XYZ file of C-alpha atoms in Angstrom:
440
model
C -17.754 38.881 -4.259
C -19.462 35.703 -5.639
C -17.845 33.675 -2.818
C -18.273 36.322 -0.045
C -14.461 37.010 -0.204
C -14.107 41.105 0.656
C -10.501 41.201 0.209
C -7.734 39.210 -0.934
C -4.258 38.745 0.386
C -1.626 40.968 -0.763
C -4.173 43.738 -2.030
C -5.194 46.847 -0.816
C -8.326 46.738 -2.391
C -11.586 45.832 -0.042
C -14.765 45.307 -1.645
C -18.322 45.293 0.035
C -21.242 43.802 -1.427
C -24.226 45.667 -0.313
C -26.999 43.583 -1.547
C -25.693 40.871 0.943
C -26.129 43.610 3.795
C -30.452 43.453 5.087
C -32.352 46.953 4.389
C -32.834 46.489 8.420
C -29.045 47.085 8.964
C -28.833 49.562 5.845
C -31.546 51.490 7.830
C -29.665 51.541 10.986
C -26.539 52.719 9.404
C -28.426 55.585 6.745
C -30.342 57.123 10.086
C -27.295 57.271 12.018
C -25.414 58.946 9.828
C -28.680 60.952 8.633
C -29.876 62.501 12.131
C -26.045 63.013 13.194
C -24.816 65.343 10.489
C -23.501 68.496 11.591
C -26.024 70.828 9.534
C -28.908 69.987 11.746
C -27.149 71.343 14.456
C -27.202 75.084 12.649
C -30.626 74.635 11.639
C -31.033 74.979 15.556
C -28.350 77.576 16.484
C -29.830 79.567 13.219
C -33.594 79.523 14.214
C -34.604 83.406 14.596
C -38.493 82.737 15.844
C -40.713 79.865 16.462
C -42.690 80.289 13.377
C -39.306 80.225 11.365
C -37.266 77.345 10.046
C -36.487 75.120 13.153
C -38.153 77.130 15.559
C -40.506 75.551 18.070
C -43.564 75.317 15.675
C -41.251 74.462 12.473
C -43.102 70.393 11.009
C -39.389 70.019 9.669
C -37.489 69.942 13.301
C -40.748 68.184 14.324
C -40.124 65.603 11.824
C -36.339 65.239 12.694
C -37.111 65.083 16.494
C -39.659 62.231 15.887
C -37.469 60.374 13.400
C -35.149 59.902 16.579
C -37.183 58.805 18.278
C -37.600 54.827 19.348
C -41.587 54.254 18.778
C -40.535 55.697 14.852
C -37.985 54.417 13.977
C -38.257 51.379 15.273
C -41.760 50.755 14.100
C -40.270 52.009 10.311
C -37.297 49.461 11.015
C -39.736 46.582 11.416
C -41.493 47.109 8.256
C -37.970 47.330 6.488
C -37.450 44.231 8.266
C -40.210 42.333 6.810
C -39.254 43.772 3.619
C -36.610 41.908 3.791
C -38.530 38.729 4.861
C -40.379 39.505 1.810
C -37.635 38.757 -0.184
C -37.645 43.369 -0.850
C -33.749 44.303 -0.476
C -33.497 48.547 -0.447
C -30.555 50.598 -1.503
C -28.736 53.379 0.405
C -29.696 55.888 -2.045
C -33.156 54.359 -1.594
C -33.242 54.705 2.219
C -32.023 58.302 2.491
C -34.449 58.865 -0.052
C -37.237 57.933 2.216
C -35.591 59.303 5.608
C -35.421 62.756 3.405
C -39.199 62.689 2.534
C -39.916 61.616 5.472
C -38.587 64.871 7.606
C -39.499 67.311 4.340
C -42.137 65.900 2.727
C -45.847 68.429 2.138
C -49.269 67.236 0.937
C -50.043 69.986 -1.019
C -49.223 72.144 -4.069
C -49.272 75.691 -1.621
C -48.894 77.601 1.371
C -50.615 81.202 0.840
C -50.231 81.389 -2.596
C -46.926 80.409 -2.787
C -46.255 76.900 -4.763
C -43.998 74.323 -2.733
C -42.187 72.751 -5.105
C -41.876 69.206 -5.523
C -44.013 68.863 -2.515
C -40.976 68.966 -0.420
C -40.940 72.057 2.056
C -37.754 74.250 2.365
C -37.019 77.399 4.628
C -39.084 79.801 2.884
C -42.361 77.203 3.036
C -42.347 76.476 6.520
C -43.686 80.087 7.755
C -46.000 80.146 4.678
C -47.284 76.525 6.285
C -47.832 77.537 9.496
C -49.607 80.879 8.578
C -51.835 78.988 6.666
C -52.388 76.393 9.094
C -51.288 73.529 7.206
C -48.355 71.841 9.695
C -50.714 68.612 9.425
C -49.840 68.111 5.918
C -46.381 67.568 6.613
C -46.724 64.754 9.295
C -43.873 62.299 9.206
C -46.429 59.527 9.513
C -47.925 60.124 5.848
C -44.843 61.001 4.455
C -42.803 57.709 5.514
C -45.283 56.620 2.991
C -45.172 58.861 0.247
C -48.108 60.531 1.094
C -47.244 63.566 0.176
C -46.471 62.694 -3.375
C -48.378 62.558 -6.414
C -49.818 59.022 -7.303
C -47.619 58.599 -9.853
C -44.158 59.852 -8.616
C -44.860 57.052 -5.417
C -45.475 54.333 -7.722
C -42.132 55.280 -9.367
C -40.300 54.707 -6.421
C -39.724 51.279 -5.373
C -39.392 51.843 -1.610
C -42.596 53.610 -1.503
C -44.405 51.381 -3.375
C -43.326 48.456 -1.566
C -44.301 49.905 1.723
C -47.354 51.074 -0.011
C -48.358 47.357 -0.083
C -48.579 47.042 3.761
C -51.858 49.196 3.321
C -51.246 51.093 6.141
C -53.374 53.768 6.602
C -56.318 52.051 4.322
C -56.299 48.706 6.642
C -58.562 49.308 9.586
C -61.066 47.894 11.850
C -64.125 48.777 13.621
C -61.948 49.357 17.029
C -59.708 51.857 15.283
C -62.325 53.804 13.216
C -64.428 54.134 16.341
C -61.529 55.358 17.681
C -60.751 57.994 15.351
C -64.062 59.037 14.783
C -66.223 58.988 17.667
C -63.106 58.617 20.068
C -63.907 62.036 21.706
C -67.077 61.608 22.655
C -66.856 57.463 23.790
C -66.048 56.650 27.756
C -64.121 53.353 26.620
C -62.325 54.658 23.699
C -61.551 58.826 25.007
C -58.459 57.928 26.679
C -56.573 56.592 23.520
C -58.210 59.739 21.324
C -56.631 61.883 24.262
C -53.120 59.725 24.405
C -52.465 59.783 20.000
C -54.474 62.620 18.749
C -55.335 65.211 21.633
C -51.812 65.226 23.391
C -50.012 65.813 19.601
C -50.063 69.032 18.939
C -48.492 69.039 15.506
C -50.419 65.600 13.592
C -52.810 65.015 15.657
C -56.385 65.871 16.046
C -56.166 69.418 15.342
C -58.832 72.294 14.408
C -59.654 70.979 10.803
C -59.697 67.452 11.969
C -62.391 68.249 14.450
C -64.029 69.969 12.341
C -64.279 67.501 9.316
C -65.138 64.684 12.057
C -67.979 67.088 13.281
C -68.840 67.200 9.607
C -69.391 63.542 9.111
C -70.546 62.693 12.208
C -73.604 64.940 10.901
C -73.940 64.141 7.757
C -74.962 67.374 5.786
C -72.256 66.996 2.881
C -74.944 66.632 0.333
C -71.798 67.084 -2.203
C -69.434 64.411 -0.672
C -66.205 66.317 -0.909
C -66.094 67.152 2.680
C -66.307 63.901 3.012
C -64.079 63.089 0.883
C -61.447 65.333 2.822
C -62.054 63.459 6.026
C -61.672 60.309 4.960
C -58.247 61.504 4.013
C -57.437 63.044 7.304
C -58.238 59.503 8.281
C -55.705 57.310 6.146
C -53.261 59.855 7.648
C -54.476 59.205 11.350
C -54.513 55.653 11.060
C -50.893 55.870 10.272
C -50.297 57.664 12.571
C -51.506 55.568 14.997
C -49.229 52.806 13.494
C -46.282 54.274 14.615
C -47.933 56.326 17.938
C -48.965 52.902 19.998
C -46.462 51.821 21.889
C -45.199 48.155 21.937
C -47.079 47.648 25.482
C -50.003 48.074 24.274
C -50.160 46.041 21.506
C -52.762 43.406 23.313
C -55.092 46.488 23.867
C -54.636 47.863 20.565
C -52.267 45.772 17.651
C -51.090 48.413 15.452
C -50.357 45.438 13.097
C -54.175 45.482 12.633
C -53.826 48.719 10.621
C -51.888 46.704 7.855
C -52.469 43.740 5.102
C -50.126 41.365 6.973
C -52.174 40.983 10.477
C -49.652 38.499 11.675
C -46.280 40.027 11.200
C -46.099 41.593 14.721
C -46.035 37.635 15.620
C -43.946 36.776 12.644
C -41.191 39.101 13.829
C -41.486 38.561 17.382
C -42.074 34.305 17.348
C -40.129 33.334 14.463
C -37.604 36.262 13.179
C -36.643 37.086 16.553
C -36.537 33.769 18.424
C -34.255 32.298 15.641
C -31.982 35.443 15.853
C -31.674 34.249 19.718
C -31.305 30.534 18.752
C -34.650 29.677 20.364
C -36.995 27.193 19.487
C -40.422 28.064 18.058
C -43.434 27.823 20.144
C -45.640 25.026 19.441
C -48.908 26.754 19.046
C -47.249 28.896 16.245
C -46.066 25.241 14.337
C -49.158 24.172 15.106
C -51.130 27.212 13.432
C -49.486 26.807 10.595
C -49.490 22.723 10.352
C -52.775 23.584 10.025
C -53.205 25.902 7.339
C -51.145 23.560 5.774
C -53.281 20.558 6.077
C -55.955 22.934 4.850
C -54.582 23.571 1.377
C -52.853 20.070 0.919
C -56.395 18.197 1.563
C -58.896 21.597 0.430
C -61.519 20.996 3.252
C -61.465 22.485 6.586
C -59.265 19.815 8.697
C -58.677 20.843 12.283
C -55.471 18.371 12.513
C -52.449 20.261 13.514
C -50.759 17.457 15.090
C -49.986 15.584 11.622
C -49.094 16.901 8.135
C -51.546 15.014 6.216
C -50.659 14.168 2.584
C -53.168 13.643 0.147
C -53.953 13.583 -3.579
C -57.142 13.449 -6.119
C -58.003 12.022 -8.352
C -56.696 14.318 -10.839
C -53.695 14.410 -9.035
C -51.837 16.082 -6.505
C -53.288 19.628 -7.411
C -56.481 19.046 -7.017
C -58.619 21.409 -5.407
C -60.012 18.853 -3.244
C -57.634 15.479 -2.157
C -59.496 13.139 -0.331
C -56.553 10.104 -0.973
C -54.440 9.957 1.791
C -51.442 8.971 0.999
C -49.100 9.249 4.079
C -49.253 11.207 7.845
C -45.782 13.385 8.917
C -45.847 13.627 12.765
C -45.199 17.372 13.773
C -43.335 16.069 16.506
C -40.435 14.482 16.517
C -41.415 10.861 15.715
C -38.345 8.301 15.209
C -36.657 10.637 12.090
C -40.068 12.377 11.322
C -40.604 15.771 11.777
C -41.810 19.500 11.502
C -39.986 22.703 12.115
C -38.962 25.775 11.802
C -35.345 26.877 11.262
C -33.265 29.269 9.774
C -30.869 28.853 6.888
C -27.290 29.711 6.277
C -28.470 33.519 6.085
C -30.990 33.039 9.271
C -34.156 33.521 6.985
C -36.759 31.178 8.879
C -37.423 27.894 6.601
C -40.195 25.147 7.397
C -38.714 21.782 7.193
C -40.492 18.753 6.581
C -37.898 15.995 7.760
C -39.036 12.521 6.368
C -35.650 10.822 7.036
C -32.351 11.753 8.561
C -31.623 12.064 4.927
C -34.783 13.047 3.393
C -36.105 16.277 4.185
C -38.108 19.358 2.176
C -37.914 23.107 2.793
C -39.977 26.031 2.580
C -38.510 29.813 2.394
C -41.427 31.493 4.992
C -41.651 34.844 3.943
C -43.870 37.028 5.343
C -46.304 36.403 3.110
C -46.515 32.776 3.056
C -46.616 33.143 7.185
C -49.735 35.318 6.808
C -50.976 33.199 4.295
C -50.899 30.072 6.001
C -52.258 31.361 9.370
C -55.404 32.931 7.780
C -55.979 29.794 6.167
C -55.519 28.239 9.429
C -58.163 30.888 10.921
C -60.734 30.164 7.953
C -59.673 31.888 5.721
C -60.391 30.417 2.072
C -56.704 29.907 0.338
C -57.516 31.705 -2.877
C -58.843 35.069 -1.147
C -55.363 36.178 0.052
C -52.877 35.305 -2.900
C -53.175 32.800 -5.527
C -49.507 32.898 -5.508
C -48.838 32.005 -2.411
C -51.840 29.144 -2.872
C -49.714 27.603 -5.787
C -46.241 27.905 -3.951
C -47.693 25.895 -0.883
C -49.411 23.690 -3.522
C -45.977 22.845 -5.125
C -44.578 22.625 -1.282
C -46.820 19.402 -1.408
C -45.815 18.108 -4.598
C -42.460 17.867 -3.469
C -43.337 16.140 -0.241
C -44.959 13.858 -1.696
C -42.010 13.066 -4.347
C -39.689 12.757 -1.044
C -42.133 10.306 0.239
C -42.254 8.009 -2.489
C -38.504 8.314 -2.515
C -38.794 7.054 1.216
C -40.848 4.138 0.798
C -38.591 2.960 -2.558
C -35.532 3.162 -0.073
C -37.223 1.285 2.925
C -38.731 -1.001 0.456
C -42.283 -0.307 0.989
C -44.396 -2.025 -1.667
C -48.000 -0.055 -2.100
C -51.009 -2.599 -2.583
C -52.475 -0.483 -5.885
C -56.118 -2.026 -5.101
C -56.422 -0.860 -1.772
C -56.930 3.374 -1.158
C -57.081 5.308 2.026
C -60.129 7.978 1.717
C -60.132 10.670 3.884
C -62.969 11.883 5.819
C -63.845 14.483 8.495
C -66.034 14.154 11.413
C -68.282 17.038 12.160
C -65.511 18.912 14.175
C -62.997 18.568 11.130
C -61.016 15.999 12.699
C -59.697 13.632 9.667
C -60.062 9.926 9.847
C -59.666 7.071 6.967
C -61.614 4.585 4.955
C -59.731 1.885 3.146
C -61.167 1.430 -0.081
C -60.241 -2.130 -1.840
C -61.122 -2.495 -5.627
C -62.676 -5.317 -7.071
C -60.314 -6.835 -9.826
């Protein structure tokens, strides 16, 4: 197992090491089997009326159907995806786990008196939930996110609280809450209220939606709890959205904008993807994050993205702020010099900073660290995202700059100790240097 070895000659035993297998391909295999056994099939055959289990206005068939269906679970594959670019590996048990809340799972305690235990409906609920009127408390959309559980029992379970920390449904922008809210009523923004919320019929904007939003629009809940409720129906909305728009539109509306990590649409799609296809990456994207780089190595807003520029303080290489250049790596590929992006023996992406044919230091880029580094690259100050990741990329330069000493000891570089290299920026953030020679 250690060496990868499933079998051995001359025995009949096969072993598979499933923690070597990525939650993405896990997924694939748990929904296929999932959505293909043969029970679902009498859950349709055995449907007496349309308020009954499986009949027409049954959230449980509605959930199956939609869990089929390519804008789900492909948009639920992705995030498992970048789980595992997280470094987040899932179980089987795990993952049909989650596909089993996702088609069952119930906000609430009851349906007309009756308690629905463990918030997961079964065939004597679902007429009890559609009597009541409740069908929007068991959208798929919440419940892929454990929703419909209590805060506690979702913190309990890894795979919820992992996706938990994508912040979907309490990520948002002005664009999307306009939408939501005032989406009815606005000529730009009435055609996507009418595409995701008036056109679903089951989780979309149904009577107590439009009546909460009426509700706040006005602004008479001297109490707050109606408001309270709304802002609810929201979080489920805006994950419902997530999954709703269409791949398409994503340069009209970027349902990655509804989460924590704004950039992993683009991290799966320029780097995952193109490495999986043995393409190279683009240079705007190296260049993006050259800069973020540059931006936490030196601690002042450089606009170089050309160069890596190395740089220490006076209190060393940690420094918040390094103003002593001490060497420039070309980003391009400049005699044995470079910057890239490639992907290791597994295919997870790694940033290499080549210094010699021989010489070169690497960088796992997780999601996080990709989202890190092009915030920082957009302005973003380094210690408002993750102080981790500002100490990981802060190490990343440590060991650069121990592979560049080791570079100039094997070319025989001798370093005038009198004579330092300050670095400046002009008014547009473009870096330039000062040699600096001390008296003796």
């Amino acid at each position: 197992m250690f060496n990868n070895q499933q079998e051995k000659v001359g025995s009949r035993l096969k072993l598979f090491n499933l923690s070597r297998i990525s939650s993405a391909e896990l997924f694939d295999r748990s929904l296929d089997a999932f959505v293909n056994h043969e029970g679902w099939q009498f859950c349709y055959d055995e449907a007496e009326s349309e308020t009954a289990l499986f009949g027409d206005n049954c959230p449980i068939r509605r959930n199956y159907e939609l869990i089929k269906e390519d804008h789900v679970k492909n948009r639920l594959r992705d995030l498992l995806e970048l789980c595992d670019h997280n470094e987040v590996h899932f179980s089987i048990r795990r993952l049909l786990l989650l596909l089993a809340n996702s088609v069952l799972g119930f906000a609430g305690r009851e349906a007309e008196g009756k308690k629905v235990n463990d918030r997961l409906l079964r065939a004597v609920d679902v007429p009890r939930v559609i009597a009541s009127n409740q069908i929007a408390k068991a959208s798929i959309y919440n419940n892929i996110f454990g929703g419909n559980l209590t805060r506690y029992r979702r913190k309990s379970l890894d795979i919820f609280n992992y996706l938990g920390r994508f912040r979907i449904g309490h990520e948002t922008s002005n664009r999307f809450d306009n939408l939501l809210i005032y989406g009815h009523s606005d000529v730009e923004l009435q055609k996507y209220f009418d595409q995701f919320l008036s056109n679903d019929p089951f989780y979309g904007a149904d009577s107590t939606y439009l009546a909460a939003q009426e509700q706040y629009i006005e602004g008479d809940d001297e109490s707050g709890e109606e408001t309270e409720v709304f802002l609810e129906l929201l979080v489920s909305q805006r994950r419902g959205l997530f999954f709703k728009i269409p791949d398409a539109m994503e340069d009209e509306l970027s349902p990655w904008q509804l989460t924590v990590f704004s950039f992993a649409g683009e991290y799966l799609s320029k780097i995952v993807k193109k490495l999986r296809d043995g393409q190279r990456i683009e240079k705007g994207v190296l260049a993006r994050l050259t800069r973020g780089l540059n931006r936490v190595f030196v601690g002042m807003l450089v606009s170089s993205d050309r160069e890596l520029l190395l740089a220490t303080g006076l209190s060393g290489s940690a420094s918040k702020v390094s103003c002593i250049l001490e060497d420039r790596v070309s980003v391009a590929k400049r005699m044995t010099e470079c910057i890239e992006i490639l992907g290791d023996e597994t295919g997870f992406p790694i940033l290499r900073v080549s210094l010699t044919e021989k010489i070169w230091v690497d960088l796992h880029l997780t999601l996080t660290r990709f989202e890190f580094l092009s915030r920082v690259a957009d302005g973003v100050l380094p210690g408002s995202f993750s102080k981790e990741c500002h100490e990981d990329i802060l190490s990343f330069k440590s060991r650069i700059l121990t592979a560049s000493q080791q570079r100039r000891e094997e070319l025989g570089i001798e370093e005038d100790s009198m004579v330092f290299r300050l670095l400046e920026l002009d008014e547009l953030g473009h870096p330039f240097e000062e040699f600096v020679e001390l008296g003796e």
